[in-house]
XYZ file of C-alpha atoms in Angstrom:
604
model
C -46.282 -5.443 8.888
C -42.416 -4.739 8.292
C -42.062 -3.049 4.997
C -40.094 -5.512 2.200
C -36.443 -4.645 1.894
C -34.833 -4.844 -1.362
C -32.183 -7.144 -1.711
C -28.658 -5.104 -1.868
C -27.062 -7.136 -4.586
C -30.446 -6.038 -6.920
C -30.008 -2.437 -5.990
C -26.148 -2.161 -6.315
C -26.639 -3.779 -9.988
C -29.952 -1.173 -10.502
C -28.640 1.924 -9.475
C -24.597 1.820 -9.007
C -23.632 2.060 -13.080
C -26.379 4.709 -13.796
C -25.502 7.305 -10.421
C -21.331 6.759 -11.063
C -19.634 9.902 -13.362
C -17.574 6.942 -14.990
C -17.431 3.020 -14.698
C -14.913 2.679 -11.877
C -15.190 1.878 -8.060
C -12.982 2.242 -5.434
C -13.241 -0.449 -2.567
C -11.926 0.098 1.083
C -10.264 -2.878 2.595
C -9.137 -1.389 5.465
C -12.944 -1.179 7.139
C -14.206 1.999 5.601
C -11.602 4.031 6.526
C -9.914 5.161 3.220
C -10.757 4.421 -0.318
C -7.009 4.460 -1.996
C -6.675 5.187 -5.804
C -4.623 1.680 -5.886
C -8.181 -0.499 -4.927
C -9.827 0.908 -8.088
C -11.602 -1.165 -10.122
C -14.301 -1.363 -12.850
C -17.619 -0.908 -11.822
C -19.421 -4.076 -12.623
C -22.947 -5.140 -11.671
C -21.970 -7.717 -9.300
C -21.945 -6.281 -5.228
C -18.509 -6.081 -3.591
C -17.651 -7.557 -0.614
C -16.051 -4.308 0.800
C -17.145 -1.100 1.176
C -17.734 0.289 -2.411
C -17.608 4.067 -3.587
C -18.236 4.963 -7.457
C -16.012 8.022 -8.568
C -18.438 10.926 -9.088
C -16.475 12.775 -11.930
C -15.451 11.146 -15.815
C -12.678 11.770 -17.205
C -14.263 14.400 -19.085
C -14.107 16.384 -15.981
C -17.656 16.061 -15.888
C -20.840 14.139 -13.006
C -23.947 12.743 -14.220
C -25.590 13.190 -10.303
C -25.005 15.365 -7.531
C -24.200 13.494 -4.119
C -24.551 15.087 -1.182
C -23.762 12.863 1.765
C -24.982 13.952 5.118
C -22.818 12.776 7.723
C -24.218 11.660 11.288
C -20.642 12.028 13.067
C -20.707 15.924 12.430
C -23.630 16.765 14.228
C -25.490 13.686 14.966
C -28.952 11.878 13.993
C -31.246 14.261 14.605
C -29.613 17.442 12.704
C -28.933 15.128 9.879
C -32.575 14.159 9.716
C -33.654 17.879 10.026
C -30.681 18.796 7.116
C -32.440 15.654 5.011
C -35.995 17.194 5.385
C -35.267 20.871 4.503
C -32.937 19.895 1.293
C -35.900 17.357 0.663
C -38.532 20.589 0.618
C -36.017 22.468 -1.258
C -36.067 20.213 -3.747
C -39.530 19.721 -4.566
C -39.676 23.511 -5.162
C -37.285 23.688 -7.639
C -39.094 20.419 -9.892
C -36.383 17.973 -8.909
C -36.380 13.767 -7.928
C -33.753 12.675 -5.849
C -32.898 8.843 -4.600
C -32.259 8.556 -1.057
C -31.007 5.709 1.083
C -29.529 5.711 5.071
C -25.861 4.390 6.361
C -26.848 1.685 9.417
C -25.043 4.911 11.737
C -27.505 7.172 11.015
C -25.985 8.973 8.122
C -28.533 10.253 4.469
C -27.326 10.199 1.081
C -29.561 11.864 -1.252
C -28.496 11.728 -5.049
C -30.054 14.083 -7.888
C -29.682 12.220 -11.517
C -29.066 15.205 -14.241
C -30.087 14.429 -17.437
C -27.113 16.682 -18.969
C -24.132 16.442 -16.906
C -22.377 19.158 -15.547
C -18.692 20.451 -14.946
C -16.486 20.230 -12.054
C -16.811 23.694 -10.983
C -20.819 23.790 -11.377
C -21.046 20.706 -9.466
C -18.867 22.051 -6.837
C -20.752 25.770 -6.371
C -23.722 24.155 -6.088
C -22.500 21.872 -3.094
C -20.518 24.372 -1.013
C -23.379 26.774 -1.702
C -25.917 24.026 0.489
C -23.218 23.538 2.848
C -23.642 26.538 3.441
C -27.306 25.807 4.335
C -27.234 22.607 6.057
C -24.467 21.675 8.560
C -24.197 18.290 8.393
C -23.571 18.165 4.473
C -20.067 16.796 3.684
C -18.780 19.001 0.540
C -15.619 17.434 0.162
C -16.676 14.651 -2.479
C -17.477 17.547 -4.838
C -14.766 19.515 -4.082
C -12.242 16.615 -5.582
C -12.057 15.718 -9.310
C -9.531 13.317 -9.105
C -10.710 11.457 -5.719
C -14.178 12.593 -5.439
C -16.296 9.487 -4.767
C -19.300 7.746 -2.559
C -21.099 4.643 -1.488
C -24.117 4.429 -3.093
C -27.324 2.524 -2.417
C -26.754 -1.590 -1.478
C -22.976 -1.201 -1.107
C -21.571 -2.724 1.638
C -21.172 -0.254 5.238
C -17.948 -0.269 7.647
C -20.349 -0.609 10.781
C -21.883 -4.209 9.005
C -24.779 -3.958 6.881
C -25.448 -2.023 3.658
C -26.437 1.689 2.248
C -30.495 1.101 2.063
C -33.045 2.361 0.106
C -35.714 4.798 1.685
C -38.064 3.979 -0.973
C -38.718 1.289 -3.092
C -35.938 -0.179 -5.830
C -38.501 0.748 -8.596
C -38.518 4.416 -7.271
C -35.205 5.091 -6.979
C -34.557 3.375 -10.559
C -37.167 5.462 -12.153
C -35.875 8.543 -10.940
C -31.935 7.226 -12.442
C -33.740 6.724 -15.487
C -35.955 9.847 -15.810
C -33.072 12.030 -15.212
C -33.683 15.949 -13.879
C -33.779 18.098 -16.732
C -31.700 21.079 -17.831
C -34.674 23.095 -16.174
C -34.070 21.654 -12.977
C -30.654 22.011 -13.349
C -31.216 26.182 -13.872
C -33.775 26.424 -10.928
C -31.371 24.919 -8.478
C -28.759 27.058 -9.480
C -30.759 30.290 -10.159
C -32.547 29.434 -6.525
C -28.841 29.108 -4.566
C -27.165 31.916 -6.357
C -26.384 34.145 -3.452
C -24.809 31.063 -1.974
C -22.900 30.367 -4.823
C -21.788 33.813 -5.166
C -20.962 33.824 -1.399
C -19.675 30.379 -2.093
C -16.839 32.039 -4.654
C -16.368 34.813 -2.830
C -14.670 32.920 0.411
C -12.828 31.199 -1.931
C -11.412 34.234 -2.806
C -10.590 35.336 0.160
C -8.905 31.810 1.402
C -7.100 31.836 -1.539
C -3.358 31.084 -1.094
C -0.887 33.220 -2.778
C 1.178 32.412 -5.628
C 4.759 30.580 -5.030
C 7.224 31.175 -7.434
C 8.183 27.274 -9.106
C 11.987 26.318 -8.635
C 14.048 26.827 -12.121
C 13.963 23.597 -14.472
C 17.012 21.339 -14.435
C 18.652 20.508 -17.153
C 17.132 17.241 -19.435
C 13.744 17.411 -18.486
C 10.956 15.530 -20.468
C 8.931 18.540 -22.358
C 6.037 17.100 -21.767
C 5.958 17.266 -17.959
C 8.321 20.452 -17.776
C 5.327 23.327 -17.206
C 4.881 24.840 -14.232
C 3.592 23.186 -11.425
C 0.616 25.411 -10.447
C -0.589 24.627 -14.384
C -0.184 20.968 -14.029
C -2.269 21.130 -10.786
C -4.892 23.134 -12.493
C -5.001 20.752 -15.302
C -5.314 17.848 -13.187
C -7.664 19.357 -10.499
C -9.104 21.595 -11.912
C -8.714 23.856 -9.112
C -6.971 27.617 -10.113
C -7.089 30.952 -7.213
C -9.562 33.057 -7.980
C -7.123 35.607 -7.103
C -5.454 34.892 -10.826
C -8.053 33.923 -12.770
C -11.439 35.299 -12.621
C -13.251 32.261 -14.476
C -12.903 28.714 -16.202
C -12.471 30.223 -19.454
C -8.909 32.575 -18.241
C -8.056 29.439 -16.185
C -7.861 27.235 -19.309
C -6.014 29.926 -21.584
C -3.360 29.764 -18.682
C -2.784 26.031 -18.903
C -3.002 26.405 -22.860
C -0.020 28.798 -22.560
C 1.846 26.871 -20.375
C 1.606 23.893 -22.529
C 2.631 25.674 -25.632
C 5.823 27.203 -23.680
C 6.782 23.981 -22.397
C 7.106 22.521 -25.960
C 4.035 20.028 -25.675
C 2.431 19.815 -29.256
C -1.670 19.711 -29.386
C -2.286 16.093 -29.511
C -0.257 15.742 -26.590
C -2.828 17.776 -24.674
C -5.462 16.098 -25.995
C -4.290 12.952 -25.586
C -3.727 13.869 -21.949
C -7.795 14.848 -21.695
C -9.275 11.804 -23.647
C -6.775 9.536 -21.002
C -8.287 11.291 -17.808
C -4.868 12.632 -17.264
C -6.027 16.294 -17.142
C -9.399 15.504 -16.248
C -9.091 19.376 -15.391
C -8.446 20.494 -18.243
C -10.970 18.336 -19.708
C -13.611 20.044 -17.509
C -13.424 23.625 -18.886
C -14.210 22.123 -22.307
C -17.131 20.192 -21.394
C -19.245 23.251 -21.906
C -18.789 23.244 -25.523
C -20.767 20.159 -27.611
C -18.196 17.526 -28.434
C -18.038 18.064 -32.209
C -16.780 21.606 -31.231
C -14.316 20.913 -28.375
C -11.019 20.331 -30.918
C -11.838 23.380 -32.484
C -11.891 25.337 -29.205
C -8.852 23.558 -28.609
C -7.403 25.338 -31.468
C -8.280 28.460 -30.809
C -6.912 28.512 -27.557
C -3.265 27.165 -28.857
C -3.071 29.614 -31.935
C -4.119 32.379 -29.334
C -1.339 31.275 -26.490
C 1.559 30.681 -29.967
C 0.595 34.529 -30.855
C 0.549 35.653 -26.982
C 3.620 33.635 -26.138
C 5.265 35.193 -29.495
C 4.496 39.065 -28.267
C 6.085 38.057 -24.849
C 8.686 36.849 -26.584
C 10.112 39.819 -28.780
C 9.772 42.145 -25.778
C 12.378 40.070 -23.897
C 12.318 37.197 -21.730
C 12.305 38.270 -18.262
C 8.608 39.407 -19.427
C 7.360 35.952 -20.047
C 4.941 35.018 -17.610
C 4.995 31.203 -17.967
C 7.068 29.610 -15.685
C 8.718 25.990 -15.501
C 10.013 23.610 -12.615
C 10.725 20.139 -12.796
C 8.416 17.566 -12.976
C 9.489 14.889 -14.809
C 10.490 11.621 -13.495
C 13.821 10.526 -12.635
C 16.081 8.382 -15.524
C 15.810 5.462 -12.580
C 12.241 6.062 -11.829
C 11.031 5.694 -14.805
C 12.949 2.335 -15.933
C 16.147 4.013 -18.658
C 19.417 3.620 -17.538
C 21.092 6.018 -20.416
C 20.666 9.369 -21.987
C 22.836 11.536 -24.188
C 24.930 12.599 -21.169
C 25.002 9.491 -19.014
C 27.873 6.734 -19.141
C 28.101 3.840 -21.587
C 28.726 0.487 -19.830
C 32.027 -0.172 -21.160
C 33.961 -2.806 -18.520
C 32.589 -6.184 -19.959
C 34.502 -7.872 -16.848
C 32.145 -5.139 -14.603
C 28.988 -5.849 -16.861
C 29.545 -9.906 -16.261
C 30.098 -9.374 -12.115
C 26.529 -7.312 -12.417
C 24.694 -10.025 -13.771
C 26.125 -12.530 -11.535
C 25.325 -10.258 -8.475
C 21.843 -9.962 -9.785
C 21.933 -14.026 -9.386
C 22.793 -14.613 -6.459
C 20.445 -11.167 -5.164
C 17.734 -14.123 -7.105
C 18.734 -16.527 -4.450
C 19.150 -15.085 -1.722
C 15.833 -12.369 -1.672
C 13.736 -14.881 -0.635
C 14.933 -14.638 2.927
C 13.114 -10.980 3.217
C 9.404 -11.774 3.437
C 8.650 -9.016 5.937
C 7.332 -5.454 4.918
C 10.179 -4.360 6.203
C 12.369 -7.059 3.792
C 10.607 -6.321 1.064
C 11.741 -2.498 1.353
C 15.424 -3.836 1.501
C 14.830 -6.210 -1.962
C 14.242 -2.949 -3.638
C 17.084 -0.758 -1.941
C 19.259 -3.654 -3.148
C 17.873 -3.415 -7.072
C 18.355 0.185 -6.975
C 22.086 -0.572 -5.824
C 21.940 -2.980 -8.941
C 20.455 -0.308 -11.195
C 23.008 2.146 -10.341
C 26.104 -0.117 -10.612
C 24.221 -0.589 -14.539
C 24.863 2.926 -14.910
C 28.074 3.696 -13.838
C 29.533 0.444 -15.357
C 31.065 -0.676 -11.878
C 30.190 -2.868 -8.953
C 31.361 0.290 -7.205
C 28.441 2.194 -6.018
C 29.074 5.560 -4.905
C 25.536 6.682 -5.058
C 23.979 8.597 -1.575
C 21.265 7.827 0.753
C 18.714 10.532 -1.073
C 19.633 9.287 -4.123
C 18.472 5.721 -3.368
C 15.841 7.004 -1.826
C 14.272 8.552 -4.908
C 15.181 5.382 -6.615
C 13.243 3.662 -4.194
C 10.359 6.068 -3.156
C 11.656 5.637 0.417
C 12.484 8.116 2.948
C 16.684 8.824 3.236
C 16.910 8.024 6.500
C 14.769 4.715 5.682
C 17.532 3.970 3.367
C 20.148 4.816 5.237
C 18.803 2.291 8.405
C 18.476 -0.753 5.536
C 21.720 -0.138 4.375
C 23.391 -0.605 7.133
C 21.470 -3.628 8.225
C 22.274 -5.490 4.686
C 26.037 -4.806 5.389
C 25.483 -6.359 8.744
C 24.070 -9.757 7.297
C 25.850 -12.794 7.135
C 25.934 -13.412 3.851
C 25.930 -9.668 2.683
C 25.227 -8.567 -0.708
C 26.835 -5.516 -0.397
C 29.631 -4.258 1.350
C 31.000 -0.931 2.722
C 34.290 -0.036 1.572
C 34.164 4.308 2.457
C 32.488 6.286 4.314
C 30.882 9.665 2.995
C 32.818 12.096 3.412
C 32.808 16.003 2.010
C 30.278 15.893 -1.123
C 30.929 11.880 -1.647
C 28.557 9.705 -0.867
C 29.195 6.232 0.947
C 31.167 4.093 -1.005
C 28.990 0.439 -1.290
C 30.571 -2.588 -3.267
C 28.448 -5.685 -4.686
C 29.246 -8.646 -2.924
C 28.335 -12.101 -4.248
C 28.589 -14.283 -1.250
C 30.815 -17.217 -1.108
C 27.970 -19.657 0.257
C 26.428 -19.301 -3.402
C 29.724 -18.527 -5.774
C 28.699 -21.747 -7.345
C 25.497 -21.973 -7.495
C 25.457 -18.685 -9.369
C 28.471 -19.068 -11.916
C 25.894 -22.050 -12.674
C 23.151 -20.379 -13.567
C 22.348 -18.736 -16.503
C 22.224 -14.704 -16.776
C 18.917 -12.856 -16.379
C 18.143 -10.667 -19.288
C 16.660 -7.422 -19.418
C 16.963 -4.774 -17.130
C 16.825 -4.742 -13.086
C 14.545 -1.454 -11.573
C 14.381 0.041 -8.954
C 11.035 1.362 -8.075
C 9.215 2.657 -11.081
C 6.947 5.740 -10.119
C 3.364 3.931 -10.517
C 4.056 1.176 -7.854
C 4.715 3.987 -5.340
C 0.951 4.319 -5.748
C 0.317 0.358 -6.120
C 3.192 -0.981 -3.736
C 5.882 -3.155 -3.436
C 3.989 -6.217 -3.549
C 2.564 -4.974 -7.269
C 5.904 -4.311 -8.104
C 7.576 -7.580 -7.278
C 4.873 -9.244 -8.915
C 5.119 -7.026 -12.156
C 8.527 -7.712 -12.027
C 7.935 -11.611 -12.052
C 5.684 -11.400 -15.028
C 7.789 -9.039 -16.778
C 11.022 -10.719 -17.011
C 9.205 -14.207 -17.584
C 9.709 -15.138 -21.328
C 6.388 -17.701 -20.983
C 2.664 -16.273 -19.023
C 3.124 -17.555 -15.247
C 0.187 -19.533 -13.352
C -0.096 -17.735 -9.608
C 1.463 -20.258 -8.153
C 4.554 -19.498 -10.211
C 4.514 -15.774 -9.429
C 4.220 -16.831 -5.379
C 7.737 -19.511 -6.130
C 9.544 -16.588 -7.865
C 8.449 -13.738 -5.947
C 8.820 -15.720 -2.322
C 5.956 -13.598 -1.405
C 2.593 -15.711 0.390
C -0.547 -16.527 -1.932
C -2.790 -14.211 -0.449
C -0.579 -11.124 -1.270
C 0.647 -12.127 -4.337
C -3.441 -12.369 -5.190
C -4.260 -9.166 -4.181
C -1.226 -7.095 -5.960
C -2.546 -9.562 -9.260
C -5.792 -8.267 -9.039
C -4.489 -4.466 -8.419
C -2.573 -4.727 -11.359
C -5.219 -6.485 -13.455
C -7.697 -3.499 -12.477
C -5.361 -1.112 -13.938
C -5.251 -2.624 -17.395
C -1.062 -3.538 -16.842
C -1.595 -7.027 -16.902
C -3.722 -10.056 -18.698
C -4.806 -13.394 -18.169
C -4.579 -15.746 -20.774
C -3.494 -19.230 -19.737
C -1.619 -17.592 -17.773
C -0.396 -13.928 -16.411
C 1.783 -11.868 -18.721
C 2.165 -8.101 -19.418
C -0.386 -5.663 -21.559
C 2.179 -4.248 -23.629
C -0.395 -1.523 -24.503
C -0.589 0.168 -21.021
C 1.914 3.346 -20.240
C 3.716 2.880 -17.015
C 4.908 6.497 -17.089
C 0.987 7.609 -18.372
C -0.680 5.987 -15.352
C 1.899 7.547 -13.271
C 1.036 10.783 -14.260
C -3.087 9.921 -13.935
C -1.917 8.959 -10.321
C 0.046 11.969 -9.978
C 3.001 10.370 -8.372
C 5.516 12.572 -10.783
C 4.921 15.541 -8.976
C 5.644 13.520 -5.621
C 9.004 12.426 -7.322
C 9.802 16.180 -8.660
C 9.342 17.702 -4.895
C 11.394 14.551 -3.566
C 13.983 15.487 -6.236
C 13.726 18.909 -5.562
C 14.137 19.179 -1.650
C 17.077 16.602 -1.376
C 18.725 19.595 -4.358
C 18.412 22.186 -1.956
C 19.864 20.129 0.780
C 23.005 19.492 -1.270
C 23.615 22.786 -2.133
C 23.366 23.879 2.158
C 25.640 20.819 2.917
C 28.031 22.744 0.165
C 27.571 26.334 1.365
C 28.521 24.923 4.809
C 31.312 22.865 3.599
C 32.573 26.461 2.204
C 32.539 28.017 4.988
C 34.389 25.263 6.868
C 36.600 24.637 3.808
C 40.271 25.228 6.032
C 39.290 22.986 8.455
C 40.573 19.919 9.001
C 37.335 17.901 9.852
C 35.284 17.403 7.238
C 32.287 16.226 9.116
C 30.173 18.722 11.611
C 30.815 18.414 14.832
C 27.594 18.411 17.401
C 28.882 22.250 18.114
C 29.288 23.510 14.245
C 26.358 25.590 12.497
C 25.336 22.554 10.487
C 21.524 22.805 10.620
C 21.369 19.285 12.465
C 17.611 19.675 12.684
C 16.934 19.176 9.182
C 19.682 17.000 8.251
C 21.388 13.734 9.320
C 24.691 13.713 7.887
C 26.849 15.162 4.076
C 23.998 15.143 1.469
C 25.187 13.244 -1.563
C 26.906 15.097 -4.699
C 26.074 12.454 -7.391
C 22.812 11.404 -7.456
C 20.487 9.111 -10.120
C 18.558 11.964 -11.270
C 22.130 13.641 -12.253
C 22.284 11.451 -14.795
C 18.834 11.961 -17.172
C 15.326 12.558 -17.158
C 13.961 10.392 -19.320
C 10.328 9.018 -19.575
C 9.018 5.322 -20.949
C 6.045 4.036 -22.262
């Protein structure tokens, strides 16, 4: 007699909500192969129809369960199932219950409910220190706060089937419910703690040496100007243990680094309670909540009185460091700062809106992947002629490309296939040359003159690619776009007419967005004014991305100029094949005036 097996909707429903460190999924769509930040969604109790993994860790920095996922493809079957039997025996000598279910290739979860959750960096000693043990274990979803997830029992599998139980559903949801106790918790630890010390001690050794952060531009937002290395820590978690010898020096550090940046309290805690510094977060969780402001406190009056000392003994002594970090004035949606030009030319201001017409028109015509990359090198064209006040556009390749979270060269190949288009919407009038960039114009093509001086101006502002849809697409950001500049909530079917994009895309990027709390149904789709772009770009970390981008196409401009120095009496202003221009790095004069020359300025 076969033995009954329980149906996977029933156990997904049981057991998903009570083994997950916080109410959120992440599905793959691409077979199993990747579970991207951008398919997050809440964890409900109905079974997905793709592969499913619950994120281990809360914002809190904190897991209710250990996971430890033995995988079949490292060693096979039959280690796995020896692995699965001696963590099984070591189990039952410490006093724990664990659920465990099988993968249809062979693979063992086994998950240990803990009746007090634990931090990052607990959670993570523990792991490494049984990987040490047992080959097969897979460590890394403990070893990543921010990404840190797994399939649990009766979601869907890559191969075709679903994650089954090895024991019954009322089993397994006992155990979830009758949670291991602290006690348990202590005799696993107390019972691995050579591993764990071994575990800390290779860490040690691996760890990667300090890089000094770049200097701070000028105009960056205070509250993303610390140092890199204590963002990371704040957001990972994750500090050498070369520099700080524990969780408690680790957290003073990022403390200090906030306080020197300018960042006032509540924007810290703000930053924990959001999951932004889930981190952070994580080196408080030790203290009961009624008691984690006031350790909060301590730790900023001890960093004002530390950072004061360092102060009056001169500044070259101050150990915090800054680099840049915030987002660019294009990236993240302003077009003005104190230092940026007004538009002024009304004539200039009129041909802008009429351009941004006819670019209304005429999009439609790129419904590619590879169109919908030129739509947005053609808004960031529009942005930038918005802040310089011309139709004139003498903005370079890496410029646009930070506007547009594309690659320069990427830019540089759509440019010069929209100048090549029948009907162009831009036109080349220069050439780079020395530290100019190319010198575009707006076009407005005759074949729609009058169809645009017909229509009625656009208002609001045109983007280019706002930092959080480099995590959630282009198709998200068309689509945000559409609802966004839409005075009335839009049906789908009017986001797929206005966006030229097909159903099925326009249906997914609706439900990314919807996910994420940036959008609402109610007779229709509009905007949910309360959600932060700029905050959930910073949750998805794509700030950072944008301050390296920034950063690296900085120190290419200032080699194109030391070369150009060198070279300054002759004639040709270009490198010849022959010169000492470091061709293998770069394709051609890195532009002088760029977007993020302008501001740094963040939005809500």
């Amino acid at each position: 007699m076969s033995p009954v097996v329980d149906d996977p909707s029933q156990v997904w429903s049981a057991l998903a909500p009570l083994l997950a460190g916080q109410p959120r999924v992440r599905l793959s769509k691409d077979g199993g192969k990747s579970y991207p930040q951008r398919f997050e969604r809440d964890l409900t109790t109905g079974l997905p129809s793709y592969p499913a993994a619950v994120r281990i860790f809360g914002k809190d920095g904190t897991c209710s369960a250990i996971f430890l996922d033995f995988d079949s493809s490292v060693a096979g079957t039959d280690w796995v199932e020896a692995d699965v039997r001696a963590a099984q025996t070591w189990l039952h000598s410490v006093g724990a219950r664990w659920i465990e279910d099988f993968s249809p290739n062979g693979g063992r979860h086994l998950y240990i409910p803990l009746a007090q959750r634990v931090v990052f960096s607990e959670a993570r000693d523990l792991v490494e220190a049984l990987g040490s043990r047992f080959r097969s274990l897979d460590k890394t979803p403990h070893q990543n706060l921010l990404h840190g997830c797994m399939r649990t029992p009766g979601s869907p599998h890559k191969r075709g089937g679903h994650q089954m139980l090895a024991m019954s559903l009322s089993m397994a949801y006992d155990v979830a419910r009758r949670r291991n106790s602290t006690d348990v918790w202590d005799a696993m630890t107390k019972s691995l703690a050579p591993e764990i010390e071994a575990a800390r001690a290779y860490r040690l050794e691996q760890a990667a040496p300090v890089i000094a952060a770049a200097p701070e531009p000028a105009g960056v937002d205070k509250a993303l100007s610390m140092s890199r290395s204590m963002q990371r820590i704040a957001v990972t978690g994750l500090y050498e243990v070369n520099r700080y010898k524990s969780d408690s020096e680790a957290r003073q550090g990022v403390i200090a680094g906030a306080v020197a940046s300018g960042l006032a309290m509540t924007d810290v805690q703000r930053r924990m309670t959001q999951g932004l510094w889930p981190g952070l977060a994580s080196f408080y969780s030790r203290y009961p909540a009624r008691h984690r402001t006031n350790a909060l406190q301590r730790d900023w009056r001890k960093a004002e009185l530390y950072l004061q000392r360092n102060a009056s003994n001169g500044p070259e002594k101050n150990s915090v460091r800054k680099s840049p970090t915030s987002v660019l004035n294009t990236q993240a949606g302003g077009l003005h700062s104190s230092n940026s030009p007004r538009l002024s030319d009304d004539n200039e201001h009129r041909f802008i809106r009429g351009w941004r017409s006819s670019l209304r028109l005429l999009e439609h015509r790129y419904k590619s992947r590879e169109g919908m990359a030129r739509r947005m090198v053609l808004r960031a064209l529009g942005e930038a002629a918005h802040m310089s006040a011309s139709r004139y556009i003498e903005f370079g390749d890496r410029s646009l490309a930070v506007a547009t979270g594309l690659d320069h060269t990427t830019v540089g190949y759509h440019l010069r296939a929209l100048r090549a288009e029948k009907d162009p919407l831009v036109t080349l009038i220069e050439a780079g040359r020395g530290t100019k960039g190319d010198l575009y114009m707006l076009t407005i093509p005759q074949a729609v003159m009058k169809t645009v001086e017909a229509l009625p101006w656009r208002k609001g502002k045109i983007h280019a690619l706002r930092p959080v849809f480099r995590e959630l697409g282009l198709p998200a950001a068309f689509v945000y776009e559409a609802i966004e500049d839409s005075p009335i909530p839009l049906s789908t079917m009017e986001i797929v007419r206005e966006t030229g994009m097909s159903r099925s895309a326009v249906s997914e990027a609706l439900e990314t967005l919807s996910a994420w709390a940036m959008i609402r149904r109610d007779g229709g789709w509009s905007i949910e004014p309360a959600t932060s772009l700029r905050n959930l770009a910073e949750y998805f970390g794509v700030l950072e991305a944008v301050a390296a981008q920034i950063q690296a196409y900085r120190i290419q401009r200032a080699l194109w100029r030391e070369w150009l120095t060198r070279n300054a009496n002759v004639v040709q202003l270009m490198p010849a094949p022959d010169d000492d221009y470091p061709w293998e790095d770069f394709e051609g004069p890195p532009d002088e005036v760029t977007l993020a020359d302008y501001a740094f300025k963040a939005t809500g």
